[in-house]
PDB file of C-alpha atoms and ligand atoms in Angstrom:
ATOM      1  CA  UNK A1419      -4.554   8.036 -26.360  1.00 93.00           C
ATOM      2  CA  UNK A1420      -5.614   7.836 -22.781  1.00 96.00           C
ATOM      3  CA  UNK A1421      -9.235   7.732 -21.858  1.00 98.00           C
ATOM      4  CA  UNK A1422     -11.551   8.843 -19.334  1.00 97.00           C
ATOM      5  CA  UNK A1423     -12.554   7.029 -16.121  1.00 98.00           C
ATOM      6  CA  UNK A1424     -15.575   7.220 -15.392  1.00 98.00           C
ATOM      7  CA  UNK A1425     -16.873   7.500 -11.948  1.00 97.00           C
ATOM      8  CA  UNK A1426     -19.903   6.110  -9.646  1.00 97.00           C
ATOM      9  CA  UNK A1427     -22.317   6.777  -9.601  1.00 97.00           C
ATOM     10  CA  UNK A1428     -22.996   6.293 -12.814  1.00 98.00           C
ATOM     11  CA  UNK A1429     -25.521   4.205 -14.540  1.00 98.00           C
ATOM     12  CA  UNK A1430     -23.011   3.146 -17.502  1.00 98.00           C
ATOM     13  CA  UNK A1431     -21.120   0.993 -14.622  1.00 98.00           C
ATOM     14  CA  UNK A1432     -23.974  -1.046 -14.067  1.00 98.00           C
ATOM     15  CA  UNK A1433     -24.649  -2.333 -18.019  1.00 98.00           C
ATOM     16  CA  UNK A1434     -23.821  -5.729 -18.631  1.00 98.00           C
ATOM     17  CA  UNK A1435     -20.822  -6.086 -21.555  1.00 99.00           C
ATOM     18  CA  UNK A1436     -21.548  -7.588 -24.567  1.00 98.00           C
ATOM     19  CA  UNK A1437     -18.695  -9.978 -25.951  1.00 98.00           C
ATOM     20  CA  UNK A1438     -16.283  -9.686 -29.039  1.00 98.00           C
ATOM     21  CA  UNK A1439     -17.171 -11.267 -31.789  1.00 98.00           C
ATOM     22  CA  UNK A1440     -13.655 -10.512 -33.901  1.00 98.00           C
ATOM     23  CA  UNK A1441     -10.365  -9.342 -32.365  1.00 98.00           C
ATOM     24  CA  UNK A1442      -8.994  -7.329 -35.189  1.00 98.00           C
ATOM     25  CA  UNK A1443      -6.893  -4.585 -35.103  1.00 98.00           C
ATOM     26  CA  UNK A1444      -9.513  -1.953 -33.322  1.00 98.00           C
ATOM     27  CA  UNK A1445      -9.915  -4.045 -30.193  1.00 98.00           C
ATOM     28  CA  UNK A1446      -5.992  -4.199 -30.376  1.00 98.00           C
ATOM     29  CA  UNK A1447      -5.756  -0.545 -30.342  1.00 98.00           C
ATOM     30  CA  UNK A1448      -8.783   0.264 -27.866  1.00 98.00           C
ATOM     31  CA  UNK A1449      -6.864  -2.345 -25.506  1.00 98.00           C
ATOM     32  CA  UNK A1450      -3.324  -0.726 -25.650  1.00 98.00           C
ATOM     33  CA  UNK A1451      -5.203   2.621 -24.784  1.00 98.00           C
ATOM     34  CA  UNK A1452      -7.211   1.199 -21.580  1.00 98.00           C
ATOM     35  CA  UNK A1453      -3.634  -0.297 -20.805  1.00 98.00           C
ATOM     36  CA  UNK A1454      -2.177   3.439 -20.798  1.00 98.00           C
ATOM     37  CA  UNK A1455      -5.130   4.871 -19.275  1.00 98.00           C
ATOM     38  CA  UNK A1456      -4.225   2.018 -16.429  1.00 98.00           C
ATOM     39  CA  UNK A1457      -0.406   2.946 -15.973  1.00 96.00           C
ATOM     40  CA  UNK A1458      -1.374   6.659 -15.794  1.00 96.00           C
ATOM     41  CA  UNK A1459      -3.951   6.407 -13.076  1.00 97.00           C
ATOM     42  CA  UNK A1460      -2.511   4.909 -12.266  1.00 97.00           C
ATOM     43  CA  UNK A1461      -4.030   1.270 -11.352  1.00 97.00           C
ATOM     44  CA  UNK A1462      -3.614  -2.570 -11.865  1.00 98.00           C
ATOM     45  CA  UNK A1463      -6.631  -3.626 -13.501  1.00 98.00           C
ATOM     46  CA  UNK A1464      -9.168  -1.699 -15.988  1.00 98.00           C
ATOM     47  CA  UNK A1465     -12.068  -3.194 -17.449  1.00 99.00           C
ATOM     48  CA  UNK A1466     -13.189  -1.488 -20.641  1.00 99.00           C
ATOM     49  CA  UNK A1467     -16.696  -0.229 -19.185  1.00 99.00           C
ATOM     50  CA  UNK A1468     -14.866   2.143 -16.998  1.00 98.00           C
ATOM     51  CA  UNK A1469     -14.012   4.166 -20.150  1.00 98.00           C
ATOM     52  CA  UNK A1470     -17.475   3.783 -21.229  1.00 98.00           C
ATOM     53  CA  UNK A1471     -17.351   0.746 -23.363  1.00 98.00           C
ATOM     54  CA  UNK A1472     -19.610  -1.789 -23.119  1.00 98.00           C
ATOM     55  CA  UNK A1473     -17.385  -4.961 -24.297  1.00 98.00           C
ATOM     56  CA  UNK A1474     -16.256  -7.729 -22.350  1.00 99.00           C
ATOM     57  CA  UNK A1475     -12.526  -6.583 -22.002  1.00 99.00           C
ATOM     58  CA  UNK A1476      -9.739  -6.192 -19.379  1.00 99.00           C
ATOM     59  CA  UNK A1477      -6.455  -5.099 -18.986  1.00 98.00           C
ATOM     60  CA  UNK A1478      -4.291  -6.382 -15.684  1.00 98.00           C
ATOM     61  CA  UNK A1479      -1.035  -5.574 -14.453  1.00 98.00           C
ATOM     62  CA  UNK A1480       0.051  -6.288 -11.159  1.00 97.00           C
ATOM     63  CA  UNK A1481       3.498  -6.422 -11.882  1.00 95.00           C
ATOM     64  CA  UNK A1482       5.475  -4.418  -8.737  1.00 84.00           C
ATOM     65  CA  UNK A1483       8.264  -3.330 -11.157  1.00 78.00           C
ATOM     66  CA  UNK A1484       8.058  -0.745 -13.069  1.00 75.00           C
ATOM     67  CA  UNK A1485      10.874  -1.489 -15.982  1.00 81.00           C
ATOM     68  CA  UNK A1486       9.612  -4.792 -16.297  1.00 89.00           C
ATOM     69  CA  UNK A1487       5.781  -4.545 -17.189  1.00 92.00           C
ATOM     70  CA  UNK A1488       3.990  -7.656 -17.438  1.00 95.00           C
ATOM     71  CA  UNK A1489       0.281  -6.207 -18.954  1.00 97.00           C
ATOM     72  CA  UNK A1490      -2.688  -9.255 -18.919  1.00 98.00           C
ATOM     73  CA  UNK A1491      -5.019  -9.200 -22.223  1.00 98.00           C
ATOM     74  CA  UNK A1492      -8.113 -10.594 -21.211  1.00 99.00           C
ATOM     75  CA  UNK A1493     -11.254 -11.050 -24.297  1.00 99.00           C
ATOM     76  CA  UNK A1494     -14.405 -12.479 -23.406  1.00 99.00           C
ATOM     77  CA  UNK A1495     -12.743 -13.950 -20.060  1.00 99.00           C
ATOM     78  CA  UNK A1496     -14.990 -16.683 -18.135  1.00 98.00           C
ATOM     79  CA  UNK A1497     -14.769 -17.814 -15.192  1.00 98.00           C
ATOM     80  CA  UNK A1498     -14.766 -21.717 -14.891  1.00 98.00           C
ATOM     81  CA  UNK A1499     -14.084 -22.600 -12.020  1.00 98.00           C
ATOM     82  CA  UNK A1500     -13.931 -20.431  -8.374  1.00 98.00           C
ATOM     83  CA  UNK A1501     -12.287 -22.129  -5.334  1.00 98.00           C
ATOM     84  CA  UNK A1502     -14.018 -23.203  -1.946  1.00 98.00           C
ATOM     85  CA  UNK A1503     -11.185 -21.389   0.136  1.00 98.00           C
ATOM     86  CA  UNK A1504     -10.992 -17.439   0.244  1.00 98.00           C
ATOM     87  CA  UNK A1505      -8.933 -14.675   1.023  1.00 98.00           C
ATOM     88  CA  UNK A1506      -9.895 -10.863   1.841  1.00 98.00           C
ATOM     89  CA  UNK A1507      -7.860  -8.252   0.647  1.00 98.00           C
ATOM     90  CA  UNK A1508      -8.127  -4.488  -0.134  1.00 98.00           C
ATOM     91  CA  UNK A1509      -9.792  -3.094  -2.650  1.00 98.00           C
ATOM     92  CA  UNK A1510      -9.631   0.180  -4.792  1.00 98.00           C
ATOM     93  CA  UNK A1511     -10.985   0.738  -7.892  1.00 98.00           C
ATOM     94  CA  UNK A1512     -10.354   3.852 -10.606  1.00 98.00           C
ATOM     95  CA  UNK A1513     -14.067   4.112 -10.856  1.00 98.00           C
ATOM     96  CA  UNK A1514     -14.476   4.730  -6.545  1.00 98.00           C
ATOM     97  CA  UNK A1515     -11.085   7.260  -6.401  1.00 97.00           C
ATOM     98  CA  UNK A1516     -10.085   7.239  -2.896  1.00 97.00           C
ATOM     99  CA  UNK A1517     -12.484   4.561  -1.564  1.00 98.00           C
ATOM    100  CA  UNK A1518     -11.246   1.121  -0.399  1.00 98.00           C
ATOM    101  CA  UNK A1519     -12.541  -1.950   1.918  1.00 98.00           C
ATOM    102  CA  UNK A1520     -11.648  -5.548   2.669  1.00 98.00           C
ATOM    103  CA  UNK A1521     -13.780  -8.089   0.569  1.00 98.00           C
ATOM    104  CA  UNK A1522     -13.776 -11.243   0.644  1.00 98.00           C
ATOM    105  CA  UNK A1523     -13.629 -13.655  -2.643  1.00 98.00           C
ATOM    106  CA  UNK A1524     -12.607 -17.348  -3.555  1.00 98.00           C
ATOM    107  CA  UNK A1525      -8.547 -17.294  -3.252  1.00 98.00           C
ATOM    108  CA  UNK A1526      -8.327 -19.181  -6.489  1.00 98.00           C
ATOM    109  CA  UNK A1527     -10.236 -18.781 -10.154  1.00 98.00           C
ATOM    110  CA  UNK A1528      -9.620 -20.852 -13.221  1.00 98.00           C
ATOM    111  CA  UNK A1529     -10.891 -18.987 -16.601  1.00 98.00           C
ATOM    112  CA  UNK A1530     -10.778 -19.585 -19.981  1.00 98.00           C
ATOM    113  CA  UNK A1531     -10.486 -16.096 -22.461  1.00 99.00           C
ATOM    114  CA  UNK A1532      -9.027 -14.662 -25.694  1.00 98.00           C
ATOM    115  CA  UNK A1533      -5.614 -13.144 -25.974  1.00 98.00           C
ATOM    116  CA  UNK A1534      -4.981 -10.574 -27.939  1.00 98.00           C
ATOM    117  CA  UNK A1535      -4.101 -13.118 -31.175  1.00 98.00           C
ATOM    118  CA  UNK A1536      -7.733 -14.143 -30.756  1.00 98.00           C
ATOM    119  CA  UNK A1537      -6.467 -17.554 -29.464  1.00 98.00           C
ATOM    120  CA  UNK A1538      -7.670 -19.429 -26.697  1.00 98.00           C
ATOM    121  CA  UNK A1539      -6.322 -19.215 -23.086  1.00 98.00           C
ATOM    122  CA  UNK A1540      -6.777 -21.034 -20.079  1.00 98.00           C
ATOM    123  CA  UNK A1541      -5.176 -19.918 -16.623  1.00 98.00           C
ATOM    124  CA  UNK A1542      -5.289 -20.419 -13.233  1.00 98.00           C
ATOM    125  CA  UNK A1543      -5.262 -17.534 -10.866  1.00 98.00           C
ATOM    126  CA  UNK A1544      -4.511 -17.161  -7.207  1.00 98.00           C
ATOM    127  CA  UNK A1545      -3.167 -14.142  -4.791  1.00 98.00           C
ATOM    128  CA  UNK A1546      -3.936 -10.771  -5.756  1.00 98.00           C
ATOM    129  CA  UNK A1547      -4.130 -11.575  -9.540  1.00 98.00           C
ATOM    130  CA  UNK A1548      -7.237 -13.865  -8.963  1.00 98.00           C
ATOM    131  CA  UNK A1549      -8.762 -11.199  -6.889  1.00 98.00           C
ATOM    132  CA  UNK A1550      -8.366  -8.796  -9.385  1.00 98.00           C
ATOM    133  CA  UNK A1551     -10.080 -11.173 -12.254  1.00 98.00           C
ATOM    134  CA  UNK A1552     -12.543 -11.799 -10.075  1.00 99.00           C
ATOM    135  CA  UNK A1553     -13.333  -7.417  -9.729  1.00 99.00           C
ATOM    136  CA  UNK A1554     -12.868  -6.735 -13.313  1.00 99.00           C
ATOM    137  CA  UNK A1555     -14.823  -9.864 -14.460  1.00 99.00           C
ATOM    138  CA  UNK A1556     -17.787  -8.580 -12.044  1.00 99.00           C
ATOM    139  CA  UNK A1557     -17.267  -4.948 -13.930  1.00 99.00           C
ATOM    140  CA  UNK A1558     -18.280  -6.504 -17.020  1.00 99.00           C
ATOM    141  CA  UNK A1559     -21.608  -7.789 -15.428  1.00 98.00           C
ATOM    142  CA  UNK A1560     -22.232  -4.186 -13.876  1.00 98.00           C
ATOM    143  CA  UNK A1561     -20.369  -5.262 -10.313  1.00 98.00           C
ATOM    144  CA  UNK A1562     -19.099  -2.931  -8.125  1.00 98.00           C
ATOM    145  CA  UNK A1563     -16.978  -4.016  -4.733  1.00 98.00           C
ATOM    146  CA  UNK A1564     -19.415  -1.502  -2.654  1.00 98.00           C
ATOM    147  CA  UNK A1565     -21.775  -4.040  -3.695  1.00 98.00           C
ATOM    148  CA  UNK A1566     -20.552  -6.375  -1.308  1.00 98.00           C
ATOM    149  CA  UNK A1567     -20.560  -4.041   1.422  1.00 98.00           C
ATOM    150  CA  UNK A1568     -23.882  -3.322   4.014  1.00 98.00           C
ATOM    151  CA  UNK A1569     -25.869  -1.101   2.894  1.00 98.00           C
ATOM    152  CA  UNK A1570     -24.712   1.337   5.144  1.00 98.00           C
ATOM    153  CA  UNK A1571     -21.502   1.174   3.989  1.00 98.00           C
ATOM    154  CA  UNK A1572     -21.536   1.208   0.133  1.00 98.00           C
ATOM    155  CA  UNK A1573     -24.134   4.137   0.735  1.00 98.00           C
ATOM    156  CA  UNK A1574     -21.368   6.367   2.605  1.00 98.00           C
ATOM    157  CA  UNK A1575     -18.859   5.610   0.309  1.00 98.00           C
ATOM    158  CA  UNK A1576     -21.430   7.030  -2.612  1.00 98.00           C
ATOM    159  CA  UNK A1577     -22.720  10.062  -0.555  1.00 98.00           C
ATOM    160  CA  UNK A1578     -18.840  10.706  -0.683  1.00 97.00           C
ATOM    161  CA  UNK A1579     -17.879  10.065  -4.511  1.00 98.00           C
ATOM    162  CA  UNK A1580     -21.261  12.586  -5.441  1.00 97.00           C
ATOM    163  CA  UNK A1581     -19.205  14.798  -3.379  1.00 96.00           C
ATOM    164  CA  UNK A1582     -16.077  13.919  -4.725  1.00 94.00           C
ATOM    165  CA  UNK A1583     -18.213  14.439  -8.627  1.00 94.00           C
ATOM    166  CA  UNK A1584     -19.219  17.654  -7.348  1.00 93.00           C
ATOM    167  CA  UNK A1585     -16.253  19.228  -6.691  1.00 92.00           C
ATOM    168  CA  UNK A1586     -14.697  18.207  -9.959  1.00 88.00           C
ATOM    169  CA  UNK A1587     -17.385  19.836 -11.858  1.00 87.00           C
ATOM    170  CA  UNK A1588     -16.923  22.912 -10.073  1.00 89.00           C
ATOM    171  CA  UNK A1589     -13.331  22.736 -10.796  1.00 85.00           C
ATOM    172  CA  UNK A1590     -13.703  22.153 -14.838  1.00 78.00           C
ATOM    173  CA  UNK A1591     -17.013  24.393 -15.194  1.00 75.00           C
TER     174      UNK A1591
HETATM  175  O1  LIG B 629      -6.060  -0.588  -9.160  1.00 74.83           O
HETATM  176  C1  LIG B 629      -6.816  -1.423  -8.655  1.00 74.83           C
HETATM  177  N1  LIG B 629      -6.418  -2.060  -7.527  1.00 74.83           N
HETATM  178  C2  LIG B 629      -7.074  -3.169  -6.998  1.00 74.83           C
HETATM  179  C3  LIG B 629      -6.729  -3.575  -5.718  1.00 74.83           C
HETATM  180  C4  LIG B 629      -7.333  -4.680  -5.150  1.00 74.83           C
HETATM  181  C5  LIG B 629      -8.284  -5.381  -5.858  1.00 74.83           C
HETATM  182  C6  LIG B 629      -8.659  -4.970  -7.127  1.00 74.83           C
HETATM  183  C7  LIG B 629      -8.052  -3.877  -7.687  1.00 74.83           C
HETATM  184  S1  LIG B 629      -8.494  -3.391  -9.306  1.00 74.83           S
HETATM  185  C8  LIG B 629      -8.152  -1.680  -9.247  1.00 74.83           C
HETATM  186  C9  LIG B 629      -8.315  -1.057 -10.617  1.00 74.83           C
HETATM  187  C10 LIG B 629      -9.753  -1.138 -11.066  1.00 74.83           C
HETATM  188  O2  LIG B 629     -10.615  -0.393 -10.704  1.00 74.83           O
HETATM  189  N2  LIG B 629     -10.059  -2.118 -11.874  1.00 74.83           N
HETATM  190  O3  LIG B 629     -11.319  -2.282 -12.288  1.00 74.83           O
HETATM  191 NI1  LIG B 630     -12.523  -1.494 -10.610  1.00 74.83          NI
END
């Protein structure tokens, strides 16, 4: 079943995510459905706050092919260790649609998490798959990339997504 995304502002992006205690056969399911609701929007990362739940769980693909799909499971991930060096690249994200900017984060991360066997993983990330640890793993502590920005930035991106909220309503009501 795909979910909802839900979109800023909104003060359910901005709770911090509580971790799993058990990885049974819910978070299983719950984890294959953020993984559809992440093909369909279709994006390579979703964290599970952006459908409104408030565990520490992502999903990552950033696989370029689409017959071969190579989908990240990521419980409870931590961040161990972030690099000196950096690289900027662009960022989206489902919860800002249509909003990107160039941020700047360490190039590498090394993190420790659960897979979806409930066993434990280590893994060293760099390129576009550390950046996007790095976003969903500040999701899960209520970070948004906008934060990053000045303030006059991340405010006219929001002035445009209450539009953007807006319109949608009008649309549905
Ligand atoms: O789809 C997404 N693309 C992306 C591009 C650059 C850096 C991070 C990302 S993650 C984003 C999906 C999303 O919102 N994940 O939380
Ligand atoms: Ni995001």
């Amino acid at each position: 079943m795909k979910r909802n995304i839900i979109i800023e502002p909104d003060p359910i992006l901005r709770k911090t995510c509580t971790p799993i205690e058990k990885v049974d056969s819910n978070v299983r399911k719950l984890m294959q459905e953020m993984l559809e609701t992440m093909y369909a929007a279709p994006g390579i990362g979703l964290a599970a706050i952006q459908v409104g739940i408030l565990k520490r769980l992502v999903v990552i693909d950033i696989s370029k092919n689409k017959e071969k799909k190579e989908p990240l499971f990521l419980i409870n991930p931590e961040i161990l260790e972030k690099s000196e060096n950096t690289s900027i690249y662009e960022e989206g994200c489902l919860s800002l649609p249509g909003q990107f900017a160039e941020i700047e984060r360490p190039a590498e991360c090394f993190l420790k998490y659960l897979d979806l066997n409930g066993n434990q993983k280590k893994l060293k990330a760099s390129g576009l798959l550390s950046t996007c640890i790095q976003h969903e793993v500040d999701h899960l502590n209520g970070v948004l990339f906008i934060d990053y920005l000045s303030k006059l930035k991340k405010d006219m991106i929001i002035k445009k997504l209450v539009k953007h909220k807006k319109e949608i309503e009008k649309i549905i009501v």
